mmCIF file of C-alpha atoms in Angstrom:
data_model
loop_
_atom_site.group_PDB
_atom_site.id
_atom_site.type_symbol
_atom_site.label_atom_id
_atom_site.label_comp_id
_atom_site.label_asym_id
_atom_site.label_seq_id
_atom_site.Cartn_x
_atom_site.Cartn_y
_atom_site.Cartn_z
ATOM 1 C CA GLN F 1 58.643 144.794 173.361
ATOM 2 C CA VAL F 2 58.788 141.066 173.826
ATOM 3 C CA GLN F 3 60.436 139.578 176.675
ATOM 4 C CA LEU F 4 61.410 136.280 178.327
ATOM 5 C CA VAL F 5 62.557 136.209 182.055
ATOM 6 C CA GLN F 6 63.990 133.028 183.417
ATOM 7 C CA SER F 7 64.249 131.744 186.959
ATOM 8 C CA GLY F 8 67.241 131.490 188.635
ATOM 9 C CA ALA F 9 70.730 129.453 188.156
ATOM 10 C CA GLU F 10 69.642 125.943 190.405
ATOM 11 C CA VAL F 11 71.616 123.574 191.615
ATOM 12 C CA LYS F 12 70.650 119.809 192.076
ATOM 13 C CA LYS F 13 71.902 116.651 192.546
ATOM 14 C CA PRO F 14 72.017 113.459 190.833
ATOM 15 C CA GLY F 15 68.530 111.993 190.470
ATOM 16 C CA ALA F 16 66.903 114.692 191.219
ATOM 17 C CA SER F 17 64.112 117.096 189.401
ATOM 18 C CA VAL F 18 64.761 120.564 188.248
ATOM 19 C CA LYS F 19 61.567 123.029 186.696
ATOM 20 C CA VAL F 20 62.644 126.253 184.953
ATOM 21 C CA SER F 21 60.155 129.064 184.880
ATOM 22 C CA CYS F 22 59.979 131.587 181.661
ATOM 23 C CA LYS F 23 57.894 134.525 182.661
ATOM 24 C CA ALA F 24 57.098 136.159 179.122
ATOM 25 C CA SER F 25 55.496 139.777 178.102
ATOM 26 C CA GLY F 26 54.984 142.600 175.675
ATOM 27 C CA TYR F 27 52.520 140.297 173.681
ATOM 28 C CA THR F 28 49.574 137.112 173.577
ATOM 29 C CA PHE F 29 51.061 134.800 175.512
ATOM 30 C CA THR F 30 48.813 131.889 174.090
ATOM 31 C CA SER F 31 49.605 132.730 170.804
ATOM 32 C CA TYR F 32 53.242 132.049 169.755
ATOM 33 C CA ASP F 33 54.858 129.076 170.923
ATOM 34 C CA ILE F 34 57.145 128.149 173.613
ATOM 35 C CA ASN F 35 60.211 126.015 172.649
ATOM 36 C CA TRP F 36 63.227 125.211 174.912
ATOM 37 C CA VAL F 37 66.932 125.113 173.982
ATOM 38 C CA ARG F 38 69.800 123.388 176.408
ATOM 39 C CA GLN F 39 74.100 124.355 176.074
ATOM 40 C CA ALA F 40 76.245 122.787 177.728
ATOM 41 C CA THR F 41 78.937 124.296 178.740
ATOM 42 C CA GLY F 42 81.416 125.432 175.469
ATOM 43 C CA GLN F 43 78.738 122.968 173.217
ATOM 44 C CA GLY F 44 76.598 123.829 170.567
ATOM 45 C CA LEU F 45 72.791 124.393 170.765
ATOM 46 C CA GLU F 46 70.451 121.576 171.969
ATOM 47 C CA TRP F 47 66.894 121.591 170.961
ATOM 48 C CA MET F 48 65.013 119.673 174.103
ATOM 49 C CA GLY F 49 60.820 120.083 172.741
ATOM 50 C CA TRP F 50 57.965 122.512 172.136
ATOM 51 C CA MET F 51 54.412 123.844 173.836
ATOM 52 C CA ASN F 52 51.517 125.796 172.542
ATOM 53 C CA PRO F 53 50.809 127.574 175.660
ATOM 54 C CA ASN F 54 47.425 127.886 174.115
ATOM 55 C CA SER F 55 46.186 124.043 173.862
ATOM 56 C CA GLY F 56 49.300 123.539 175.845
ATOM 57 C CA ASN F 57 50.383 120.764 173.146
ATOM 58 C CA THR F 58 54.026 119.277 173.259
ATOM 59 C CA GLY F 59 56.261 117.342 171.037
ATOM 60 C CA TYR F 60 59.884 116.891 172.653
ATOM 61 C CA ALA F 61 63.373 115.630 171.095
ATOM 62 C CA GLN F 62 63.691 111.894 170.945
ATOM 63 C CA LYS F 63 66.214 112.255 173.265
ATOM 64 C CA PHE F 64 64.301 114.109 176.390
ATOM 65 C CA GLN F 65 60.894 111.618 176.144
ATOM 66 C CA GLY F 66 60.143 110.676 179.442
ATOM 67 C CA ARG F 67 62.093 113.052 180.828
ATOM 68 C CA VAL F 68 61.013 116.173 180.018
ATOM 69 C CA THR F 69 57.338 117.942 180.661
ATOM 70 C CA MET F 70 57.006 121.689 179.651
ATOM 71 C CA THR F 71 54.120 123.189 181.018
ATOM 72 C CA ARG F 72 52.899 126.066 181.215
ATOM 73 C CA ASN F 73 50.235 129.082 183.723
ATOM 74 C CA THR F 74 48.049 131.123 181.165
ATOM 75 C CA SER F 75 46.812 132.817 183.824
ATOM 76 C CA ILE F 76 50.739 134.614 184.462
ATOM 77 C CA SER F 77 51.535 134.002 181.294
ATOM 78 C CA THR F 78 54.917 131.631 181.960
ATOM 79 C CA ALA F 79 55.817 128.699 180.916
ATOM 80 C CA TYR F 80 57.994 125.911 183.197
ATOM 81 C CA MET F 81 60.066 123.120 181.797
ATOM 82 C CA GLU F 82 60.844 119.728 184.251
ATOM 83 C CA LEU F 83 63.554 117.354 183.649
ATOM 84 C CA SER F 84 64.005 114.708 185.811
ATOM 85 C CA SER F 85 65.989 111.957 187.023
ATOM 86 C CA LEU F 86 69.545 114.054 186.298
ATOM 87 C CA ARG F 87 72.620 113.224 185.507
ATOM 88 C CA SER F 88 75.865 115.041 185.179
ATOM 89 C CA GLU F 89 75.622 115.907 181.807
ATOM 90 C CA ASP F 90 72.422 117.679 182.490
ATOM 91 C CA THR F 91 74.575 120.909 183.409
ATOM 92 C CA ALA F 92 73.883 123.367 181.066
ATOM 93 C CA VAL F 93 72.005 126.762 180.213
ATOM 94 C CA TYR F 94 68.787 126.356 179.700
ATOM 95 C CA TYR F 95 66.655 128.607 177.680
ATOM 96 C CA CYS F 96 63.692 129.149 176.674
ATOM 97 C CA ALA F 97 62.032 130.637 173.405
ATOM 98 C CA ARG F 98 59.521 132.487 172.042
ATOM 99 C CA VAL F 99 58.633 131.581 167.710
ATOM 100 C CA GLY F 100 59.310 134.299 165.389
ATOM 101 C CA SER F 101 55.197 134.137 164.364
ATOM 102 C CA ARG F 102 52.715 131.932 164.490
ATOM 103 C CA GLY F 103 53.008 128.424 163.454
ATOM 104 C CA SER F 104 57.116 128.822 162.419
ATOM 105 C CA GLY F 105 59.814 126.885 164.006
ATOM 106 C CA TYR F 106 62.691 129.437 163.957
ATOM 107 C CA PHE F 107 63.468 131.215 167.907
ATOM 108 C CA GLY F 108 63.180 135.130 167.440
ATOM 109 C CA TYR F 109 62.981 136.062 171.656
ATOM 110 C CA TRP F 110 65.458 134.546 173.648
ATOM 111 C CA GLY F 111 65.257 134.313 177.671
ATOM 112 C CA GLN F 112 68.003 135.323 179.576
ATOM 113 C CA GLY F 113 69.256 131.455 180.314
ATOM 114 C CA THR F 114 69.373 129.610 183.608
ATOM 115 C CA LEU F 115 72.169 127.569 184.245
ATOM 116 C CA VAL F 116 71.145 124.296 185.987
ATOM 117 C CA THR F 117 74.211 122.379 187.729
ATOM 118 C CA VAL F 118 74.353 118.654 188.820
ATOM 119 C CA SER F 119 76.645 117.625 191.880
ATOM 120 C CA SER F 120 76.639 115.590 194.204
ATOM 121 C CA GLU Z 1 65.836 113.258 161.646
ATOM 122 C CA ILE Z 2 67.751 115.895 159.802
ATOM 123 C CA VAL Z 3 71.171 116.533 160.381
ATOM 124 C CA LEU Z 4 73.463 119.981 160.134
ATOM 125 C CA THR Z 5 76.476 120.659 159.273
ATOM 126 C CA GLN Z 6 77.954 123.919 159.349
ATOM 127 C CA SER Z 7 81.497 124.509 158.063
ATOM 128 C CA PRO Z 8 84.814 125.387 158.417
ATOM 129 C CA GLY Z 9 84.106 124.763 162.186
ATOM 130 C CA THR Z 10 86.242 128.161 163.111
ATOM 131 C CA LEU Z 11 86.970 130.662 160.454
ATOM 132 C CA SER Z 12 90.016 133.310 161.160
ATOM 133 C CA LEU Z 13 89.718 136.833 159.675
ATOM 134 C CA SER Z 14 90.857 140.360 159.646
ATOM 135 C CA PRO Z 15 87.364 143.576 160.362
ATOM 136 C CA GLY Z 16 86.788 144.562 156.817
ATOM 137 C CA GLU Z 17 87.015 141.261 155.521
ATOM 138 C CA ARG Z 18 83.715 138.788 154.019
ATOM 139 C CA ALA Z 19 83.051 136.099 155.507
ATOM 140 C CA THR Z 20 81.620 132.874 154.139
ATOM 141 C CA LEU Z 21 79.850 130.024 156.463
ATOM 142 C CA SER Z 22 78.177 126.920 155.194
ATOM 143 C CA CYS Z 23 75.430 124.237 156.579
ATOM 144 C CA ARG Z 24 74.852 121.271 154.870
ATOM 145 C CA ALA Z 25 71.668 119.445 155.747
ATOM 146 C CA SER Z 26 71.273 115.637 155.363
ATOM 147 C CA GLN Z 27 68.377 115.744 153.293
ATOM 148 C CA SER Z 28 66.426 119.024 151.845
ATOM 149 C CA VAL Z 29 64.971 121.138 153.965
ATOM 150 C CA SER Z 30 61.275 121.562 153.537
ATOM 151 C CA SER Z 31 60.137 125.413 152.227
ATOM 152 C CA SER Z 32 63.915 126.903 152.826
ATOM 153 C CA TYR Z 33 63.248 126.849 157.067
ATOM 154 C CA LEU Z 34 66.718 127.557 157.531
ATOM 155 C CA ALA Z 35 67.496 130.198 160.387
ATOM 156 C CA TRP Z 36 70.888 131.491 161.593
ATOM 157 C CA TYR Z 37 71.713 133.222 164.882
ATOM 158 C CA GLN Z 38 74.986 134.709 166.129
ATOM 159 C CA GLN Z 39 76.099 134.355 169.552
ATOM 160 C CA LYS Z 40 78.231 136.034 172.088
ATOM 161 C CA PRO Z 41 80.075 134.640 174.975
ATOM 162 C CA GLY Z 42 77.596 134.164 177.939
ATOM 163 C CA GLN Z 43 74.248 136.011 175.675
ATOM 164 C CA ALA Z 44 71.402 133.851 174.435
ATOM 165 C CA PRO Z 45 71.278 133.226 170.836
ATOM 166 C CA ARG Z 46 69.764 136.344 168.199
ATOM 167 C CA LEU Z 47 68.891 135.557 165.212
ATOM 168 C CA LEU Z 48 70.123 136.852 162.366
ATOM 169 C CA ILE Z 49 68.336 135.416 159.127
ATOM 170 C CA TYR Z 50 65.201 133.700 158.277
ATOM 171 C CA GLY Z 51 63.188 131.573 155.259
ATOM 172 C CA ALA Z 52 67.609 131.025 154.555
ATOM 173 C CA SER Z 53 67.584 134.574 152.845
ATOM 174 C CA SER Z 54 64.996 136.946 155.031
ATOM 175 C CA ARG Z 55 66.985 139.316 157.470
ATOM 176 C CA ALA Z 56 65.288 139.180 161.649
ATOM 177 C CA THR Z 57 64.356 143.055 162.344
ATOM 178 C CA GLY Z 58 67.063 145.446 163.035
ATOM 179 C CA ILE Z 59 69.867 142.909 161.884
ATOM 180 C CA PRO Z 60 72.316 144.754 159.332
ATOM 181 C CA ASP Z 61 72.251 144.665 156.126
ATOM 182 C CA ARG Z 62 75.789 143.418 155.702
ATOM 183 C CA PHE Z 63 74.179 139.479 156.951
ATOM 184 C CA SER Z 64 72.515 137.597 153.847
ATOM 185 C CA GLY Z 65 71.387 134.151 153.950
ATOM 186 C CA SER Z 66 71.407 131.977 150.720
ATOM 187 C CA GLY Z 67 70.369 128.659 149.483
ATOM 188 C CA SER Z 68 67.891 126.259 149.507
ATOM 189 C CA GLY Z 69 67.712 122.634 149.789
ATOM 190 C CA THR Z 70 70.436 120.815 150.945
ATOM 191 C CA ASP Z 71 73.049 124.048 151.098
ATOM 192 C CA PHE Z 72 72.462 127.190 152.514
ATOM 193 C CA THR Z 73 75.134 129.970 153.383
ATOM 194 C CA LEU Z 74 75.331 132.915 155.601
ATOM 195 C CA THR Z 75 77.713 135.749 153.597
ATOM 196 C CA ILE Z 76 78.930 139.166 156.099
ATOM 197 C CA SER Z 77 80.497 141.291 153.390
ATOM 198 C CA ARG Z 78 82.400 143.064 155.915
ATOM 199 C CA LEU Z 79 83.302 142.358 159.686
ATOM 200 C CA GLU Z 80 82.965 144.593 161.622
ATOM 201 C CA PRO Z 81 84.591 144.203 165.279
ATOM 202 C CA GLU Z 82 81.085 142.982 166.832
ATOM 203 C CA ASP Z 83 80.648 140.314 164.217
ATOM 204 C CA PHE Z 84 83.498 138.737 165.643
ATOM 205 C CA ALA Z 85 80.948 135.027 167.207
ATOM 206 C CA VAL Z 86 79.324 131.858 166.850
ATOM 207 C CA TYR Z 87 77.258 131.079 164.196
ATOM 208 C CA TYR Z 88 74.460 129.226 164.519
ATOM 209 C CA CYS Z 89 72.577 127.306 161.728
ATOM 210 C CA GLN Z 90 68.945 125.803 162.259
ATOM 211 C CA GLN Z 91 66.177 124.180 160.526
ATOM 212 C CA TYR Z 92 62.722 124.379 161.328
ATOM 213 C CA GLY Z 93 61.279 122.545 158.202
ATOM 214 C CA SER Z 94 60.892 119.590 159.692
ATOM 215 C CA SER Z 95 58.159 120.611 162.279
ATOM 216 C CA PRO Z 96 57.897 120.097 165.354
ATOM 217 C CA VAL Z 97 60.746 118.254 165.510
ATOM 218 C CA PHE Z 98 64.075 120.999 164.511
ATOM 219 C CA THR Z 99 67.872 120.709 164.751
ATOM 220 C CA PHE Z 100 70.586 122.901 165.556
ATOM 221 C CA GLY Z 101 74.361 122.864 163.469
ATOM 222 C CA PRO Z 102 77.035 122.176 165.631
ATOM 223 C CA GLY Z 103 78.656 125.954 165.633
ATOM 224 C CA THR Z 104 80.785 127.642 163.262
ATOM 225 C CA LYS Z 105 83.624 130.306 165.035
ATOM 226 C CA VAL Z 106 84.206 133.531 163.219
ATOM 227 C CA ASP Z 107 87.417 135.278 165.011
ATOM 228 C CA ILE Z 108 89.675 137.443 164.722
ATOM 229 C CA LYS Z 109 93.266 137.146 162.555
#
């Protein structure tokens, strides 16, 4: 069965960077895009960007351009999302999500989420 | 960027009642690339509907989606206790830029 397992909670200081991992299993990692979505406490879902694990091509929401980098290591079926220049407003749960079918943009499978807390 | 608006913000209903949730887009969503998700506290979202009206695997048939263009609806025919949650719509027609609506909370009256 498809599983996405994310790394554990992080606490960072303002100005620092955080890198969250998302290990995929149960399918061919390079066949389906991975997206990242975040959710501040009590707030809605916010799409951050996508990555094609086969080519490494990425696309980011304008809001995060210049601060976010999505990468992958195909040998261990793991995707990464790094967010830099952290500020308190970046405190949120970060989810990786796999598209439901090739070439689609709906998210059929989600990781369990990683809480990132930005605090001095 | 396509902006999605969901209404109502909160829907207070009793088990067994019918729930009708609306999602409106600021411009036409191409090919009805509209999805619905359910999220319960402390959990990741779960896909319910994609392509505006196709149920995801394992989703009960009391959930149905309809609509096209700029107006979409999620209907829960008879609310079960486990259906009280927050529901989000998402458009993926303007690939590769995706957006979510702000959500509708369905709570127990």
